[in-house]
Every structure is written in C-alpha cells, then in structure tokens.
Amino acid sequence: MRPSSWRSISLSSNVAGTPLGRRSFLGLGAALTGSLAIGAKPANAAPASPPADAPWSQSLGAGVVDRPYGRPADTEAGVIRRNVPWLTAGAESSVSFSPLQDLHGIITPNGLFFERHHAGRPDIDPDQHRLMIHGLVERPLVLTMKDIVRFPSTSRIHFIECPANGGMEWRAAQVNSLQFNHGMISCAEWTGVRLSTLLDEVGVRKEAKWAMVEGADGAHMNRSLTLDKCLDDCLVVYAQNGEALRPEQGYPLRLVVPGWEGNVNIKWLRRIKLGDRPWFSREETSKYTDLMPDGTSRGFTWLIDAKSVITFPCPEKPLTGPGLYEIRGLAWTGNGKVKRVDVSTDGGVNWQTARLHEPVLSKALTKFTLPWQWDGQPALLESRAIDETGYVQPTIAQLRTQRGTNSVYHNNSIQTWQIKPDGSVFDVQLA
Amino acid sequence: MRPSSWRSISLSSNVAGTPLGRRSFLGLGAALTGSLAIGAKPANAAPASPPADAPWSQSLGAGVVDRPYGRPADTEAGVIRRNVPWLTAGAESSVSFSPLQDLHGIITPNGLFFERHHAGRPDIDPDQHRLMIHGLVERPLVLTMKDIVRFPSTSRIHFIECPANGGMEWRAAQVNSLQFNHGMISCAEWTGVRLSTLLDEVGVRKEAKWAMVEGADGAHMNRSLTLDKCLDDCLVVYAQNGEALRPEQGYPLRLVVPGWEGNVNIKWLRRIKLGDRPWFSREETSKYTDLMPDGTSRGFTWLIDAKSVITFPCPEKPLTGPGLYEIRGLAWTGNGKVKRVDVSTDGGVNWQTARLHEPVLSKALTKFTLPWQWDGQPALLESRAIDETGYVQPTIAQLRTQRGTNSVYHNNSIQTWQIKPDGSVFDVQLA
C-alpha cells in the first residue's frame, strides 16, 4: 500500500476499477481546477524560462523576531475553532470544535486544540497554583509547580476526545460538517510526571481503590478514577507540543488519562484524593452517563472505543470533478493502537484496507489514506477502524440496537459521507 | 532504565553514588524551594481540608472561542525566539533561536520554531504561488497549491537544524546560553507530498543527476541536491504540526530534506530544476562550505551528524541546591535513529547510559533523561549521542584536529556545562 509513485498506483482493486495511465492524477483531476486541459497542451506545462518574480520575490521581507512568538499567515484566518451557540446556555459551559477539515497529520497545533469548559477558562498564576494529594495516602502533600517540574518527566503523544463528540447524531444525521460533527478530538505531545510517580511519593494506603481528581476552575470539575488507571498510564502534565499548556487546556497543570473520555482529563488540576469508593460526583451521575432504552443509566463509561472519520472529502472540502483523489482520514482508539482501517465508497457493501501512516502510536491519532478514482457518480464514503483488541467500529444502527437513542455520549459510529454528482458532500445515516 | 517509581530508583551506578531513601527526591530537593524542611514536619504536608479557593476558582472564566485561535498564557511571555543583533548586518538575513531551555518533548510548537532568513520573511498569496519543475524532465510542469495538495500525502516528524548552530564556538566557548548556542534546531510533524511523487509526475530524464531547488523570497535562495536524495525521502510540505506552514517557515510551500542541513530545506519553494551537475550557487560556494586548515574548502557537507545537548540544567535553568535532579536533553542525527546517549557528570571521565524516551524516530529529536544526585560540588555535565550507524558525537578538540578553527558550520561537538557550587551553569570547553 506504499506505492513508489502516484503514477504506478494500480487501482485495479478499487471500486471504480479503472487502471490509471501516465499523468492520470493531474490529467483527470484538473478538469475543474483549470490547470490542465485533457488532450490539449497542458495549461500547467512549464515555459522554458524561470517563473517571473512575484512582488514578494523582489524585496526584503520582515526580519527575524518580527514575531518573537509566531502566528499563522493572515490568509489562514478562516482556520479557527468554532462553537455552536445554541448548543449550550452560555459560552462558559460549552465546547469549541477543532477545524479537522483544514488539519493534516496527527499533531493538533495548540492554537486549534478543541475546548470544553464547564465554568469558562480561568487564568491562573502558576506561582500560586498548588496540587494537593491526600485522602488514603501515607504522606499527604501540597506541591508547587516547581516541585512538580522537578520530578522525572515523561513525554507521550495522545489524543483527547470529548465523549460528546458526535453526540448530536444519536437520533438522526443533522450536522452537515466535519468540524461540528467530529471536531472534539485533538492530539498532542504531552509532557509531565507519571501520576504513579506522585502517588509513590505520597504512599498509597492499601485500602485505596479510587481517586477523585479536581480542577481549580469555577466548576471545581471533579471525577472519580480507578486507582488501577491512575497507576497505569496517567500523566500530570505541564506542557503540550513542547511549550507550557495553553490556558484553555489547563495551564499550568492538567491530568491526561490516555484513551479515556476527555472530561476525566481534568484541567487546572489542583487536587487528587484517594478513597475506597467512587465519589459519584455531579459530572458522573447527572452528566457523562448514558441513558439506556430500559431507563437505566450506564455509568463510568470512560473508555473511548475505536473510531475513525474521513477528513477529505468532507462537507467543508468537496470534490472538484471526476478524477483521482486521495481519501484521507484519522482513526483512534482508547484501547491502544489502531490495527487497521477499512474504507468503503459504496456505503459499506465493499471495503478496502487503507494505508496507515507511521508512527502508529498507542492512544494517539493515526492517519490513514486510500487512493480513489471518482467517476462522478453518487457515492457513499465510510471508514471503520479496527483496534489491536479486535474491536470493530460499529454502525449507528448497531449502536442504537444496544443503547437506544437517548444517549449523548460515546457515539463512535461509522460516519457516512454522501458524494453527489457535483462533488458536494453530505452527512447522512444509512438504515 | 525505566524505574516504576522515583523512590525505587537506585543511583548506585551514579557518580554521586548515594542510594536514595524514601522521599529523597522532595526531601533533598526542597532545601532552596522552601517547600520542605528535612527532619521537620514537611512544609508541603497537606492539611486535612481541601485547598482554599483562589480567585479564579470562585468565578466564571472566559468562554470558548474567546480566542478562536489560541495563544500562550500571559505569564509565559518570556518564552520567545530571540536573535543576536550583532551577529549579522541586519535582521532580514539573520537567525532567531528557539528557547530550548523552556521546551519539553520532541515537538517544537510552531510559534517557537527557529528562523533563518536570507532576505526576510515574504508574505505570499498562496493562490498566486506556483511551483515549477523543469530542466532534465520529460514533462515540465507548473503546479498550483491546489494541485500539490491533491497529490498523495505523507506526514513525518523530522528535525531541521541550521548547520551554523553552535558556529560561534569553533574557537572558544563564548555563548553562555542554551538558547543562543543550540537554539537553531527544532522539530515538527511535516505534511506534504514526497518529492519522488512529483518527479515521477514530470518524468526524470536519465541524464539527470542533480536538482536545483529555489525559494520565492527576495534572496531566491537556491541550492543543489543530489537526485538520489530527492528520490529518497525529501518532502514538499504545506503543513507543520497539523496546520498550514507558518510564513517564517516557508508558507505556503517548503522543501524538507530530512537529516540534511537547514539551508537546503528551501522555504517558499517555487522551483525545482533537474540537471546533470551541481549549480555551485552562492550559498554553496561562498557560504555553507567549511574552510579547512590547509586552505581548501569542504563543500556539499549537507549531512547533520549525530549531536546532543543537555537542556536541563543549563545556563538559563540553574540548579537550586544539592539534591536529586533529572538531567534532561535532546539528541538527533541525520543518519537515522539515535541509538544511545551517554551522560557524564565529570567532564567525560565516566559515562552512564541515559534513558531514551519513545518514540525514537528517524531524523527526529529524541528525548533523553538520567537521574542525578548532585552533592553540591563542582561538576562538568556532558552528553554524547551515538547513532544507528555507530557514529559517536565528537569533542570539540577532536573536531578541531580534523577541521581546524576556520569553520562556521557543522559544529556537532559535545557541549560541556560547568556546574558551580551555587548551582549556576556555565558554557565551557575542555582542553
């Protein structure tokens, strides 16, 4: 699945099925871009002389440290996080969605990492911030940021996904947007201290089985975690993609609970209390539980099951005429590594195995691609992730059979993108 | 080398050699931080009740998309790229250094990625930008950004280092700073098209052996590359850490030449011409060559040999009193993967193997750490990288024996940090 060149790709296994000749990529693709007319002298054939100088090639540009801390090009001003004003009562307890349609690779830049706040973004003085660790421990402690940074450090690349990602679509397809339907997932390199190191420092008492983790925001956001997970791979982090956490991501201190729902990845972390039972806090009883068809609720459903989505094409990035395209997408699982991603162009009747791009890391976004010859006919694009445990991403119909339609959280179903003959892309659900 | 907890780390192999008892990390480290007095009730022992609410815990913070594109906390305003005004005639042909002393992990955030311009930073309209590929090719082409983004994409994490990094220290230690002595290296996830894919599209003629690659900046920065390297792993990239390239990193299009000196990683890429011999351009004759003791020059010295540096402690981040510390650093090599990093605390007499942190990626930064019990005595900290080819990072004395002291480029020698009894850290060179 790693052709040495685009020309040599054989699409004989593709649904469209037409083997491609020389220059088929540009030749077939350029009909609507205007850069190449098939059968005529290519409009993008190069002249004999070098390109004429644009204005910016004829003058000095800005000097170094013109921007000591950089920012994107002005022409990228449309690449931003966005919210849905009607979704919540106010912006302080709301979400912003990452613009997945404009992103590439597995790292989300810090400026575009999705947000979820419950009482807004506090701006914290790191010199005054403290982390208390107490409860069923031998030596309760209050740690400063300087203390924490001095402990042995670990860096890891992990995704964080809000379990409400896709939560607007339990009953019907209604969000015709990649950004708003899937944009509550992001991925970064986190640096901090293993929680197990801190717990070893305070000494875990043998009765301890649970931890309550709490933020310093106005919501005092707090959740219960099993001690096993705390000791397994949780990180108390102070840096994200190399630099200090951003304020909206928990500056100066955040808990990262790899592979578990975003809400337990407590931002502005100020307290960890060990106990022998869960706390049943507001955010794990009235919220972040799943109302089942029989009236009971699933609780403590922390795990993010395997999920994937095609990021190109998508409603925001339609096709521009028949031709050869690269289908691109992201897959992830809280269970470890993504093992395989299948892609269908006919609504799940036939599947092909996509190429996974290295590095494939545990509990991190994984990029996948598949070449696709679009013949201009209607199509139904889908991707499904299979993780290293063998778990297969379900359809929305399969999820509804299990959980009904009262849920908000943990909709990890297959996304179907309907391609219309004009290349436009629509969010649909199949029966 | 991966202790399950800090308490259980045995430092018996350490130079300082003292096995550590319970709570030795905080206990020994806190003398100057004021958070814990040895033998007394710890000042950071936790009280029975939860922490008092800070002002930011008593109110609503800012809502989501308060900053649709985020920025660092105001309290991190000192974490910026910096330049050395006297180093060059003007800021348009100069460098800015990345603040390695404040960074963590292997990803450099885009806002802090070092800069090197030769005619300043052009601000380019991506809709007008073109890439011409011509010369000894079958089908010369001019490509738009839309054309390029449509080709099969690849994402990879690679470092870029200016070969002048450390170039002020060929004759003597004179840069008492991690940022200014080593800050011309950064690392990011790049997304784009393999150059081999584009060359396959235009058809390489059999006489072609070299490529001239040229930027659209006012300098028309251009360099010669071997065709073999172009076909091996070069990328024509449009994205960095997930988002579009930043203007100072080549927006909208840059060449990434993994493991080769920064200067050939042409920014604002506008032209690739194939030929049968190198071009001997200004920047590969009068610059980016190495004047040897016998008066000849080494040319086409593209490869970044194995190198490493301890990023903590460093002149900007001194020690704060005797105790247990984690020595932290970065290693890299243009030859592939870092195989091992050794650390010395006595100026290279004794060496210990540091822990390499996953993922260890080819031609990417690799993080290393080693616990160190500092007894308050003078020390000489060094790290040396060994790469997968067996190449060992040299001392400055060894480099001078080979290359004399007329060079500017490719100083990949071992950095020595002198630790004084007060914990301060100085850049020194050993005889």
PDB file of N, CA, C and O in Angstrom, chain A residues 169-173 293 394-406 411 413 429-431:
ATOM      1  N   GLU A 169     -25.883  13.353  16.926  1.00  0.00           N
ATOM      2  CA  GLU A 169     -26.368  12.496  15.838  1.00  0.00           C
ATOM      3  C   GLU A 169     -26.888  11.138  16.303  1.00  0.00           C
ATOM      4  O   GLU A 169     -26.949  10.189  15.515  1.00  0.00           O
ATOM      5  N   TRP A 170     -27.235  11.017  17.592  1.00  0.00           N
ATOM      6  CA  TRP A 170     -27.775   9.735  18.042  1.00  0.00           C
ATOM      7  C   TRP A 170     -29.109   9.418  17.367  1.00  0.00           C
ATOM      8  O   TRP A 170     -29.418   8.268  17.064  1.00  0.00           O
ATOM      9  N   ARG A 171     -29.909  10.465  17.119  1.00  0.00           N
ATOM     10  CA  ARG A 171     -31.251  10.196  16.575  1.00  0.00           C
ATOM     11  C   ARG A 171     -31.328  10.357  15.065  1.00  0.00           C
ATOM     12  O   ARG A 171     -32.143   9.724  14.412  1.00  0.00           O
ATOM     13  N   ALA A 172     -30.513  11.246  14.520  1.00  0.00           N
ATOM     14  CA  ALA A 172     -30.562  11.481  13.073  1.00  0.00           C
ATOM     15  C   ALA A 172     -29.323  12.241  12.646  1.00  0.00           C
ATOM     16  O   ALA A 172     -28.674  12.895  13.453  1.00  0.00           O
ATOM     17  N   ALA A 173     -29.036  12.131  11.362  1.00  0.00           N
ATOM     18  CA  ALA A 173     -27.968  12.946  10.794  1.00  0.00           C
ATOM     19  C   ALA A 173     -28.462  14.385  10.729  1.00  0.00           C
ATOM     20  O   ALA A 173     -29.501  14.663  10.128  1.00  0.00           O
ATOM     21  N   PRO A 293     -32.211   2.321  26.786  1.00  0.00           N
ATOM     22  CA  PRO A 293     -33.627   2.177  26.420  1.00  0.00           C
ATOM     23  C   PRO A 293     -34.516   1.723  27.579  1.00  0.00           C
ATOM     24  O   PRO A 293     -35.682   2.090  27.653  1.00  0.00           O
ATOM     25  N   PRO A 394     -18.518   0.340  15.122  1.00  0.00           N
ATOM     26  CA  PRO A 394     -19.863  -0.087  14.703  1.00  0.00           C
ATOM     27  C   PRO A 394     -20.556   0.941  13.805  1.00  0.00           C
ATOM     28  O   PRO A 394     -20.122   2.080  13.684  1.00  0.00           O
ATOM     29  N   THR A 395     -21.654   0.496  13.209  1.00  0.00           N
ATOM     30  CA  THR A 395     -22.544   1.436  12.526  1.00  0.00           C
ATOM     31  C   THR A 395     -23.446   2.102  13.563  1.00  0.00           C
ATOM     32  O   THR A 395     -23.592   1.618  14.695  1.00  0.00           O
ATOM     33  N   ILE A 396     -24.077   3.203  13.174  1.00  0.00           N
ATOM     34  CA  ILE A 396     -25.014   3.856  14.096  1.00  0.00           C
ATOM     35  C   ILE A 396     -26.203   2.929  14.373  1.00  0.00           C
ATOM     36  O   ILE A 396     -26.721   2.896  15.505  1.00  0.00           O
ATOM     37  N   ALA A 397     -26.598   2.133  13.387  1.00  0.00           N
ATOM     38  CA  ALA A 397     -27.710   1.196  13.605  1.00  0.00           C
ATOM     39  C   ALA A 397     -27.338   0.163  14.678  1.00  0.00           C
ATOM     40  O   ALA A 397     -28.147  -0.160  15.557  1.00  0.00           O
ATOM     41  N   GLN A 398     -26.131  -0.329  14.606  1.00  0.00           N
ATOM     42  CA  GLN A 398     -25.680  -1.294  15.633  1.00  0.00           C
ATOM     43  C   GLN A 398     -25.633  -0.640  17.013  1.00  0.00           C
ATOM     44  O   GLN A 398     -26.053  -1.239  18.010  1.00  0.00           O
ATOM     45  N   LEU A 399     -25.157   0.584  17.078  1.00  0.00           N
ATOM     46  CA  LEU A 399     -25.104   1.273  18.373  1.00  0.00           C
ATOM     47  C   LEU A 399     -26.494   1.489  18.939  1.00  0.00           C
ATOM     48  O   LEU A 399     -26.729   1.327  20.139  1.00  0.00           O
ATOM     49  N   ARG A 400     -27.439   1.870  18.072  1.00  0.00           N
ATOM     50  CA  ARG A 400     -28.812   2.121  18.543  1.00  0.00           C
ATOM     51  C   ARG A 400     -29.450   0.832  19.067  1.00  0.00           C
ATOM     52  O   ARG A 400     -30.237   0.874  20.014  1.00  0.00           O
ATOM     53  N   THR A 401     -29.127  -0.277  18.436  1.00  0.00           N
ATOM     54  CA  THR A 401     -29.668  -1.558  18.907  1.00  0.00           C
ATOM     55  C   THR A 401     -29.238  -1.819  20.351  1.00  0.00           C
ATOM     56  O   THR A 401     -30.016  -2.284  21.184  1.00  0.00           O
ATOM     57  N   GLN A 402     -28.013  -1.459  20.658  1.00  0.00           N
ATOM     58  CA  GLN A 402     -27.507  -1.674  22.020  1.00  0.00           C
ATOM     59  C   GLN A 402     -27.973  -0.618  23.001  1.00  0.00           C
ATOM     60  O   GLN A 402     -28.305  -0.899  24.138  1.00  0.00           O
ATOM     61  N   ARG A 403     -27.960   0.626  22.563  1.00  0.00           N
ATOM     62  CA  ARG A 403     -28.076   1.731  23.526  1.00  0.00           C
ATOM     63  C   ARG A 403     -29.272   2.642  23.309  1.00  0.00           C
ATOM     64  O   ARG A 403     -29.433   3.607  24.044  1.00  0.00           O
ATOM     65  N   GLY A 404     -30.055   2.373  22.263  1.00  0.00           N
ATOM     66  CA  GLY A 404     -31.185   3.251  22.014  1.00  0.00           C
ATOM     67  C   GLY A 404     -30.745   4.588  21.468  1.00  0.00           C
ATOM     68  O   GLY A 404     -29.664   4.717  20.878  1.00  0.00           O
ATOM     69  N   THR A 405     -31.574   5.614  21.693  1.00  0.00           N
ATOM     70  CA  THR A 405     -31.275   6.926  21.115  1.00  0.00           C
ATOM     71  C   THR A 405     -31.301   8.034  22.162  1.00  0.00           C
ATOM     72  O   THR A 405     -31.354   9.222  21.823  1.00  0.00           O
ATOM     73  N   ASN A 406     -31.270   7.651  23.441  1.00  0.00           N
ATOM     74  CA  ASN A 406     -31.306   8.673  24.491  1.00  0.00           C
ATOM     75  C   ASN A 406     -29.917   9.181  24.882  1.00  0.00           C
ATOM     76  O   ASN A 406     -29.808  10.078  25.702  1.00  0.00           O
ATOM     77  N   ASN A 411     -20.779   8.182  21.002  1.00  0.00           N
ATOM     78  CA  ASN A 411     -21.195   7.813  19.656  1.00  0.00           C
ATOM     79  C   ASN A 411     -19.936   7.666  18.794  1.00  0.00           C
ATOM     80  O   ASN A 411     -19.403   8.643  18.281  1.00  0.00           O
ATOM     81  N   SER A 413     -19.791   5.786  16.093  1.00  0.00           N
ATOM     82  CA  SER A 413     -20.246   5.053  14.909  1.00  0.00           C
ATOM     83  C   SER A 413     -19.555   5.530  13.634  1.00  0.00           C
ATOM     84  O   SER A 413     -18.959   6.602  13.576  1.00  0.00           O
ATOM     85  N   GLN A 429     -27.079   9.199   7.276  1.00  0.00           N
ATOM     86  CA  GLN A 429     -27.043   7.938   8.021  1.00  0.00           C
ATOM     87  C   GLN A 429     -27.794   6.892   7.216  1.00  0.00           C
ATOM     88  O   GLN A 429     -28.879   7.158   6.694  1.00  0.00           O
ATOM     89  N   LEU A 430     -27.234   5.698   7.131  1.00  0.00           N
ATOM     90  CA  LEU A 430     -27.860   4.618   6.377  1.00  0.00           C
ATOM     91  C   LEU A 430     -28.751   3.799   7.293  1.00  0.00           C
ATOM     92  O   LEU A 430     -28.490   3.682   8.490  1.00  0.00           O
ATOM     93  N   ALA A 431     -29.787   3.247   6.730  1.00  0.00           N
ATOM     94  CA  ALA A 431     -30.746   2.473   7.529  1.00  0.00           C
ATOM     95  C   ALA A 431     -30.066   1.215   8.076  1.00  0.00           C
ATOM     96  O   ALA A 431     -29.159   0.695   7.470  1.00  0.00           O
TER      97      ALA A 431
END
